[in-house]
């Protein structure tokens, strides 16, 4: 297998953290998103959506989309489980991962993509007004997540899961988006510190 990677971009990083938690090593081919290397025709044949990451399976099949790649790896390497085992746990992790994708990471990405000068040639057109709307919507999401984390160690319950990976990457991505977690959200900040201390966080 080979993984087409995109450096510090959130979705490629989610896959790398997932692999690190699994202890799985896959050769990487990193494309420079800033130089639009993922827009090249060779890569477009692998993923017409021109998005990273893409995992090339042993039979040559290209597998795109972050969670599809993670689920494939989970099927090959079930332990440690990051998507859950029992039906309730599986459902809770799926719910929380979707929430972290749709209600947190998407908003942070919108602020970054529609306000950062480096994205001007990639996000066409940039819509600064959408960045401001996303910034406004982010505050109550962070407050809600802080309240949820006051009663538990991990996003989806009592064990580290893919939902923690998505949420950690989203919070980390706030820095280049020029956003910050408010100081009063102590449970969220403590959780983020715990996640950042995991060896996989540096992947």
PDB file of C-alpha atoms in Angstrom:
ATOM      1  CA  UNK A   1       0.000   0.000   0.000  1.00  0.00           C
ATOM      2  CA  UNK A   2       0.951   3.646  -0.393  1.00  0.00           C
ATOM      3  CA  UNK A   3      -0.619   6.737   1.148  1.00  0.00           C
ATOM      4  CA  UNK A   4      -0.799  10.013  -0.744  1.00  0.00           C
ATOM      5  CA  UNK A   5      -0.430  12.538   2.054  1.00  0.00           C
ATOM      6  CA  UNK A   6      -0.933  16.284   2.323  1.00  0.00           C
ATOM      7  CA  UNK A   7       1.364  17.420   5.103  1.00  0.00           C
ATOM      8  CA  UNK A   8      -0.232  19.406   7.915  1.00  0.00           C
ATOM      9  CA  UNK A   9      -3.663  19.643   6.291  1.00  0.00           C
ATOM     10  CA  UNK A  10      -6.318  18.323   8.718  1.00  0.00           C
ATOM     11  CA  UNK A  11      -7.585  15.259   6.855  1.00  0.00           C
ATOM     12  CA  UNK A  12      -4.198  13.760   5.946  1.00  0.00           C
ATOM     13  CA  UNK A  13      -3.139  14.360   9.533  1.00  0.00           C
ATOM     14  CA  UNK A  14      -6.192  12.514  10.863  1.00  0.00           C
ATOM     15  CA  UNK A  15      -5.140   9.437   8.898  1.00  0.00           C
ATOM     16  CA  UNK A  16      -1.533   9.660  10.077  1.00  0.00           C
ATOM     17  CA  UNK A  17      -2.646   9.899  13.712  1.00  0.00           C
ATOM     18  CA  UNK A  18      -4.971   6.948  13.183  1.00  0.00           C
ATOM     19  CA  UNK A  19      -2.113   4.889  11.737  1.00  0.00           C
ATOM     20  CA  UNK A  20       0.162   5.900  14.612  1.00  0.00           C
ATOM     21  CA  UNK A  21      -2.421   4.805  17.180  1.00  0.00           C
ATOM     22  CA  UNK A  22      -2.661   1.473  15.359  1.00  0.00           C
ATOM     23  CA  UNK A  23       1.104   1.097  15.106  1.00  0.00           C
ATOM     24  CA  UNK A  24       0.747   0.676  11.342  1.00  0.00           C
ATOM     25  CA  UNK A  25       3.340   2.055   8.933  1.00  0.00           C
ATOM     26  CA  UNK A  26       2.480   2.760   5.306  1.00  0.00           C
ATOM     27  CA  UNK A  27       4.856   4.427   2.821  1.00  0.00           C
ATOM     28  CA  UNK A  28       3.909   8.063   2.233  1.00  0.00           C
ATOM     29  CA  UNK A  29       4.033  10.182  -0.883  1.00  0.00           C
ATOM     30  CA  UNK A  30       3.503  13.770   0.224  1.00  0.00           C
ATOM     31  CA  UNK A  31       1.983  16.255  -2.186  1.00  0.00           C
ATOM     32  CA  UNK A  32       2.437  19.999  -1.664  1.00  0.00           C
ATOM     33  CA  UNK A  33      -1.065  21.407  -1.419  1.00  0.00           C
ATOM     34  CA  UNK A  34       0.229  24.985  -1.550  1.00  0.00           C
ATOM     35  CA  UNK A  35       1.792  24.238  -4.932  1.00  0.00           C
ATOM     36  CA  UNK A  36      -1.430  22.542  -6.090  1.00  0.00           C
ATOM     37  CA  UNK A  37       0.335  19.240  -6.684  1.00  0.00           C
ATOM     38  CA  UNK A  38      -2.954  17.504  -5.913  1.00  0.00           C
ATOM     39  CA  UNK A  39      -4.446  19.256  -8.950  1.00  0.00           C
ATOM     40  CA  UNK A  40      -2.141  17.419 -11.357  1.00  0.00           C
ATOM     41  CA  UNK A  41      -3.614  15.056 -13.936  1.00  0.00           C
ATOM     42  CA  UNK A  42      -1.759  12.014 -12.573  1.00  0.00           C
ATOM     43  CA  UNK A  43      -3.333  12.508  -9.145  1.00  0.00           C
ATOM     44  CA  UNK A  44      -6.731  13.332 -10.652  1.00  0.00           C
ATOM     45  CA  UNK A  45      -6.783   9.846 -12.142  1.00  0.00           C
ATOM     46  CA  UNK A  46      -6.520   8.491  -8.595  1.00  0.00           C
ATOM     47  CA  UNK A  47      -9.054  10.894  -7.119  1.00  0.00           C
ATOM     48  CA  UNK A  48     -11.099  13.039  -9.516  1.00  0.00           C
ATOM     49  CA  UNK A  49     -12.173  15.145  -6.503  1.00  0.00           C
ATOM     50  CA  UNK A  50      -8.488  16.180  -6.151  1.00  0.00           C
ATOM     51  CA  UNK A  51      -8.584  15.778  -2.374  1.00  0.00           C
ATOM     52  CA  UNK A  52      -6.075  14.237  -0.003  1.00  0.00           C
ATOM     53  CA  UNK A  53      -5.453  11.723   1.464  1.00  0.00           C
ATOM     54  CA  UNK A  54      -5.718   8.756  -0.915  1.00  0.00           C
ATOM     55  CA  UNK A  55      -4.670   5.223   0.004  1.00  0.00           C
ATOM     56  CA  UNK A  56      -3.509   2.965  -2.823  1.00  0.00           C
ATOM     57  CA  UNK A  57      -4.450  -0.599  -1.906  1.00  0.00           C
ATOM     58  CA  UNK A  58      -2.253  -3.599  -2.644  1.00  0.00           C
ATOM     59  CA  UNK A  59      -4.267  -4.368  -5.775  1.00  0.00           C
ATOM     60  CA  UNK A  60      -3.865  -0.785  -7.049  1.00  0.00           C
ATOM     61  CA  UNK A  61      -7.340   0.421  -6.064  1.00  0.00           C
ATOM     62  CA  UNK A  62      -7.353   4.077  -4.935  1.00  0.00           C
ATOM     63  CA  UNK A  63      -9.341   4.621  -1.739  1.00  0.00           C
ATOM     64  CA  UNK A  64     -10.178   8.239  -0.958  1.00  0.00           C
ATOM     65  CA  UNK A  65     -11.943  10.014   1.936  1.00  0.00           C
ATOM     66  CA  UNK A  66     -10.454  10.118   5.406  1.00  0.00           C
ATOM     67  CA  UNK A  67     -12.929   7.935   7.278  1.00  0.00           C
ATOM     68  CA  UNK A  68     -13.087   5.372   4.473  1.00  0.00           C
ATOM     69  CA  UNK A  69      -9.321   4.960   4.763  1.00  0.00           C
ATOM     70  CA  UNK A  70      -9.502   4.716   8.553  1.00  0.00           C
ATOM     71  CA  UNK A  71     -12.257   2.100   8.411  1.00  0.00           C
ATOM     72  CA  UNK A  72     -10.243   0.060   5.928  1.00  0.00           C
ATOM     73  CA  UNK A  73      -7.233   0.128   8.257  1.00  0.00           C
ATOM     74  CA  UNK A  74      -9.457  -0.760  11.221  1.00  0.00           C
ATOM     75  CA  UNK A  75     -10.736  -3.803   9.316  1.00  0.00           C
ATOM     76  CA  UNK A  76      -7.178  -4.934   8.628  1.00  0.00           C
ATOM     77  CA  UNK A  77      -5.920  -4.115  12.134  1.00  0.00           C
ATOM     78  CA  UNK A  78      -8.825  -4.344  14.604  1.00  0.00           C
ATOM     79  CA  UNK A  79      -6.713  -3.623  17.689  1.00  0.00           C
ATOM     80  CA  UNK A  80      -6.676  -1.216  19.320  1.00  0.00           C
ATOM     81  CA  UNK A  81     -10.249  -0.532  18.296  1.00  0.00           C
ATOM     82  CA  UNK A  82     -10.837   3.115  17.381  1.00  0.00           C
ATOM     83  CA  UNK A  83     -14.376   2.704  16.007  1.00  0.00           C
ATOM     84  CA  UNK A  84     -15.744   0.633  18.888  1.00  0.00           C
ATOM     85  CA  UNK A  85     -16.677  -3.014  19.438  1.00  0.00           C
ATOM     86  CA  UNK A  86     -20.087  -3.334  21.110  1.00  0.00           C
ATOM     87  CA  UNK A  87     -23.102  -1.924  19.233  1.00  0.00           C
ATOM     88  CA  UNK A  88     -23.669   0.935  21.687  1.00  0.00           C
ATOM     89  CA  UNK A  89     -20.020   1.958  21.616  1.00  0.00           C
ATOM     90  CA  UNK A  90     -19.915   1.814  17.813  1.00  0.00           C
ATOM     91  CA  UNK A  91     -22.992   4.034  17.606  1.00  0.00           C
ATOM     92  CA  UNK A  92     -21.684   6.552  20.142  1.00  0.00           C
ATOM     93  CA  UNK A  93     -18.316   6.855  18.435  1.00  0.00           C
ATOM     94  CA  UNK A  94     -19.985   7.297  15.037  1.00  0.00           C
ATOM     95  CA  UNK A  95     -22.271   9.969  16.442  1.00  0.00           C
ATOM     96  CA  UNK A  96     -19.479  11.912  18.089  1.00  0.00           C
ATOM     97  CA  UNK A  97     -17.109  11.627  15.169  1.00  0.00           C
ATOM     98  CA  UNK A  98     -19.786  13.016  12.860  1.00  0.00           C
ATOM     99  CA  UNK A  99     -20.437  15.841  15.302  1.00  0.00           C
ATOM    100  CA  UNK A 100     -16.750  16.677  15.463  1.00  0.00           C
ATOM    101  CA  UNK A 101     -16.533  16.647  11.658  1.00  0.00           C
ATOM    102  CA  UNK A 102     -19.702  18.567  10.849  1.00  0.00           C
ATOM    103  CA  UNK A 103     -20.061  20.862  13.867  1.00  0.00           C
ATOM    104  CA  UNK A 104     -16.425  21.625  14.681  1.00  0.00           C
ATOM    105  CA  UNK A 105     -13.858  20.813  11.979  1.00  0.00           C
ATOM    106  CA  UNK A 106     -16.061  22.132   9.167  1.00  0.00           C
ATOM    107  CA  UNK A 107     -16.441  25.505  10.899  1.00  0.00           C
ATOM    108  CA  UNK A 108     -12.731  25.860  11.651  1.00  0.00           C
ATOM    109  CA  UNK A 109     -11.909  24.920   8.073  1.00  0.00           C
ATOM    110  CA  UNK A 110     -14.386  27.488   6.760  1.00  0.00           C
ATOM    111  CA  UNK A 111     -12.696  30.255   8.747  1.00  0.00           C
ATOM    112  CA  UNK A 112      -9.286  29.192   7.462  1.00  0.00           C
ATOM    113  CA  UNK A 113     -10.265  28.617   3.861  1.00  0.00           C
ATOM    114  CA  UNK A 114     -12.240  31.835   3.496  1.00  0.00           C
ATOM    115  CA  UNK A 115      -9.953  34.223   5.407  1.00  0.00           C
ATOM    116  CA  UNK A 116      -6.336  33.044   5.184  1.00  0.00           C
ATOM    117  CA  UNK A 117      -4.300  34.720   2.400  1.00  0.00           C
ATOM    118  CA  UNK A 118      -2.551  31.422   1.602  1.00  0.00           C
ATOM    119  CA  UNK A 119      -5.915  29.965   0.532  1.00  0.00           C
ATOM    120  CA  UNK A 120      -6.758  32.684  -1.973  1.00  0.00           C
ATOM    121  CA  UNK A 121      -5.728  30.564  -4.970  1.00  0.00           C
ATOM    122  CA  UNK A 122      -7.256  27.342  -3.651  1.00  0.00           C
ATOM    123  CA  UNK A 123     -10.614  28.568  -2.336  1.00  0.00           C
ATOM    124  CA  UNK A 124     -12.059  30.394  -5.318  1.00  0.00           C
ATOM    125  CA  UNK A 125     -13.887  32.516  -4.571  1.00  0.00           C
ATOM    126  CA  UNK A 126     -12.977  33.238  -0.971  1.00  0.00           C
ATOM    127  CA  UNK A 127     -16.040  34.532   0.858  1.00  0.00           C
ATOM    128  CA  UNK A 128     -14.904  36.539   3.901  1.00  0.00           C
ATOM    129  CA  UNK A 129     -18.493  36.864   5.075  1.00  0.00           C
ATOM    130  CA  UNK A 130     -18.736  33.070   5.365  1.00  0.00           C
ATOM    131  CA  UNK A 131     -15.566  33.046   7.458  1.00  0.00           C
ATOM    132  CA  UNK A 132     -17.199  35.495   9.853  1.00  0.00           C
ATOM    133  CA  UNK A 133     -20.413  33.455  10.017  1.00  0.00           C
ATOM    134  CA  UNK A 134     -18.405  30.309  10.779  1.00  0.00           C
ATOM    135  CA  UNK A 135     -16.397  32.174  13.424  1.00  0.00           C
ATOM    136  CA  UNK A 136     -19.621  33.248  15.130  1.00  0.00           C
ATOM    137  CA  UNK A 137     -21.109  29.743  15.000  1.00  0.00           C
ATOM    138  CA  UNK A 138     -17.948  28.201  16.438  1.00  0.00           C
ATOM    139  CA  UNK A 139     -18.212  29.832  19.877  1.00  0.00           C
ATOM    140  CA  UNK A 140     -21.340  27.949  21.057  1.00  0.00           C
ATOM    141  CA  UNK A 141     -19.977  24.672  19.647  1.00  0.00           C
ATOM    142  CA  UNK A 142     -16.824  25.032  21.733  1.00  0.00           C
ATOM    143  CA  UNK A 143     -18.869  25.878  24.827  1.00  0.00           C
ATOM    144  CA  UNK A 144     -21.093  22.828  24.261  1.00  0.00           C
ATOM    145  CA  UNK A 145     -18.091  20.528  23.789  1.00  0.00           C
ATOM    146  CA  UNK A 146     -16.513  21.910  26.962  1.00  0.00           C
ATOM    147  CA  UNK A 147     -19.680  21.098  28.895  1.00  0.00           C
ATOM    148  CA  UNK A 148     -19.731  17.550  27.518  1.00  0.00           C
ATOM    149  CA  UNK A 149     -16.082  16.981  28.447  1.00  0.00           C
ATOM    150  CA  UNK A 150     -16.628  18.047  32.044  1.00  0.00           C
ATOM    151  CA  UNK A 151     -17.942  14.558  32.748  1.00  0.00           C
ATOM    152  CA  UNK A 152     -15.566  12.321  30.818  1.00  0.00           C
ATOM    153  CA  UNK A 153     -12.006  11.785  29.674  1.00  0.00           C
ATOM    154  CA  UNK A 154     -12.690  11.245  25.974  1.00  0.00           C
ATOM    155  CA  UNK A 155     -15.058  12.709  23.422  1.00  0.00           C
ATOM    156  CA  UNK A 156     -17.131   9.564  22.842  1.00  0.00           C
ATOM    157  CA  UNK A 157     -16.992   7.968  26.277  1.00  0.00           C
ATOM    158  CA  UNK A 158     -14.427   6.140  28.370  1.00  0.00           C
ATOM    159  CA  UNK A 159     -11.885   5.243  25.657  1.00  0.00           C
ATOM    160  CA  UNK A 160      -9.809   7.029  23.041  1.00  0.00           C
ATOM    161  CA  UNK A 161     -11.438   6.828  19.611  1.00  0.00           C
ATOM    162  CA  UNK A 162     -11.487   8.281  16.127  1.00  0.00           C
ATOM    163  CA  UNK A 163     -13.768  11.002  17.510  1.00  0.00           C
ATOM    164  CA  UNK A 164     -10.892  12.255  19.665  1.00  0.00           C
ATOM    165  CA  UNK A 165      -8.644  12.320  16.596  1.00  0.00           C
ATOM    166  CA  UNK A 166     -11.116  14.429  14.635  1.00  0.00           C
ATOM    167  CA  UNK A 167     -11.727  16.804  17.526  1.00  0.00           C
ATOM    168  CA  UNK A 168      -8.015  17.197  18.342  1.00  0.00           C
ATOM    169  CA  UNK A 169      -7.129  17.961  14.733  1.00  0.00           C
ATOM    170  CA  UNK A 170      -9.980  20.486  14.579  1.00  0.00           C
ATOM    171  CA  UNK A 171      -8.789  22.284  17.713  1.00  0.00           C
ATOM    172  CA  UNK A 172      -5.186  22.220  16.506  1.00  0.00           C
ATOM    173  CA  UNK A 173      -6.330  23.687  13.189  1.00  0.00           C
ATOM    174  CA  UNK A 174      -7.738  26.665  15.063  1.00  0.00           C
ATOM    175  CA  UNK A 175      -4.214  28.095  15.402  1.00  0.00           C
ATOM    176  CA  UNK A 176      -3.515  28.633  11.680  1.00  0.00           C
ATOM    177  CA  UNK A 177      -7.106  29.864  11.374  1.00  0.00           C
ATOM    178  CA  UNK A 178      -6.210  32.508  13.988  1.00  0.00           C
ATOM    179  CA  UNK A 179      -8.752  31.185  16.461  1.00  0.00           C
ATOM    180  CA  UNK A 180      -8.327  30.255  20.122  1.00  0.00           C
ATOM    181  CA  UNK A 181     -10.176  28.219  22.729  1.00  0.00           C
ATOM    182  CA  UNK A 182     -11.459  30.664  25.371  1.00  0.00           C
ATOM    183  CA  UNK A 183      -9.585  30.378  28.673  1.00  0.00           C
ATOM    184  CA  UNK A 184     -12.768  29.694  30.616  1.00  0.00           C
ATOM    185  CA  UNK A 185     -13.377  26.440  28.720  1.00  0.00           C
ATOM    186  CA  UNK A 186     -11.157  24.528  31.128  1.00  0.00           C
ATOM    187  CA  UNK A 187     -12.487  21.019  30.445  1.00  0.00           C
ATOM    188  CA  UNK A 188     -11.895  21.409  26.704  1.00  0.00           C
ATOM    189  CA  UNK A 189      -8.416  22.795  27.255  1.00  0.00           C
ATOM    190  CA  UNK A 190      -7.532  19.978  29.687  1.00  0.00           C
ATOM    191  CA  UNK A 191      -8.805  17.353  27.225  1.00  0.00           C
ATOM    192  CA  UNK A 192      -6.805  18.958  24.405  1.00  0.00           C
ATOM    193  CA  UNK A 193      -3.667  18.913  26.545  1.00  0.00           C
ATOM    194  CA  UNK A 194      -4.171  15.203  27.267  1.00  0.00           C
ATOM    195  CA  UNK A 195      -4.650  14.418  23.597  1.00  0.00           C
ATOM    196  CA  UNK A 196      -1.615  16.471  22.617  1.00  0.00           C
ATOM    197  CA  UNK A 197       0.512  14.452  25.029  1.00  0.00           C
ATOM    198  CA  UNK A 198      -0.206  11.215  23.177  1.00  0.00           C
ATOM    199  CA  UNK A 199       2.721  10.125  20.986  1.00  0.00           C
ATOM    200  CA  UNK A 200       0.419   9.913  17.953  1.00  0.00           C
ATOM    201  CA  UNK A 201      -0.280  13.658  18.121  1.00  0.00           C
ATOM    202  CA  UNK A 202       3.068  14.356  16.475  1.00  0.00           C
ATOM    203  CA  UNK A 203       2.276  12.178  13.450  1.00  0.00           C
TER     204      UNK A 203
END
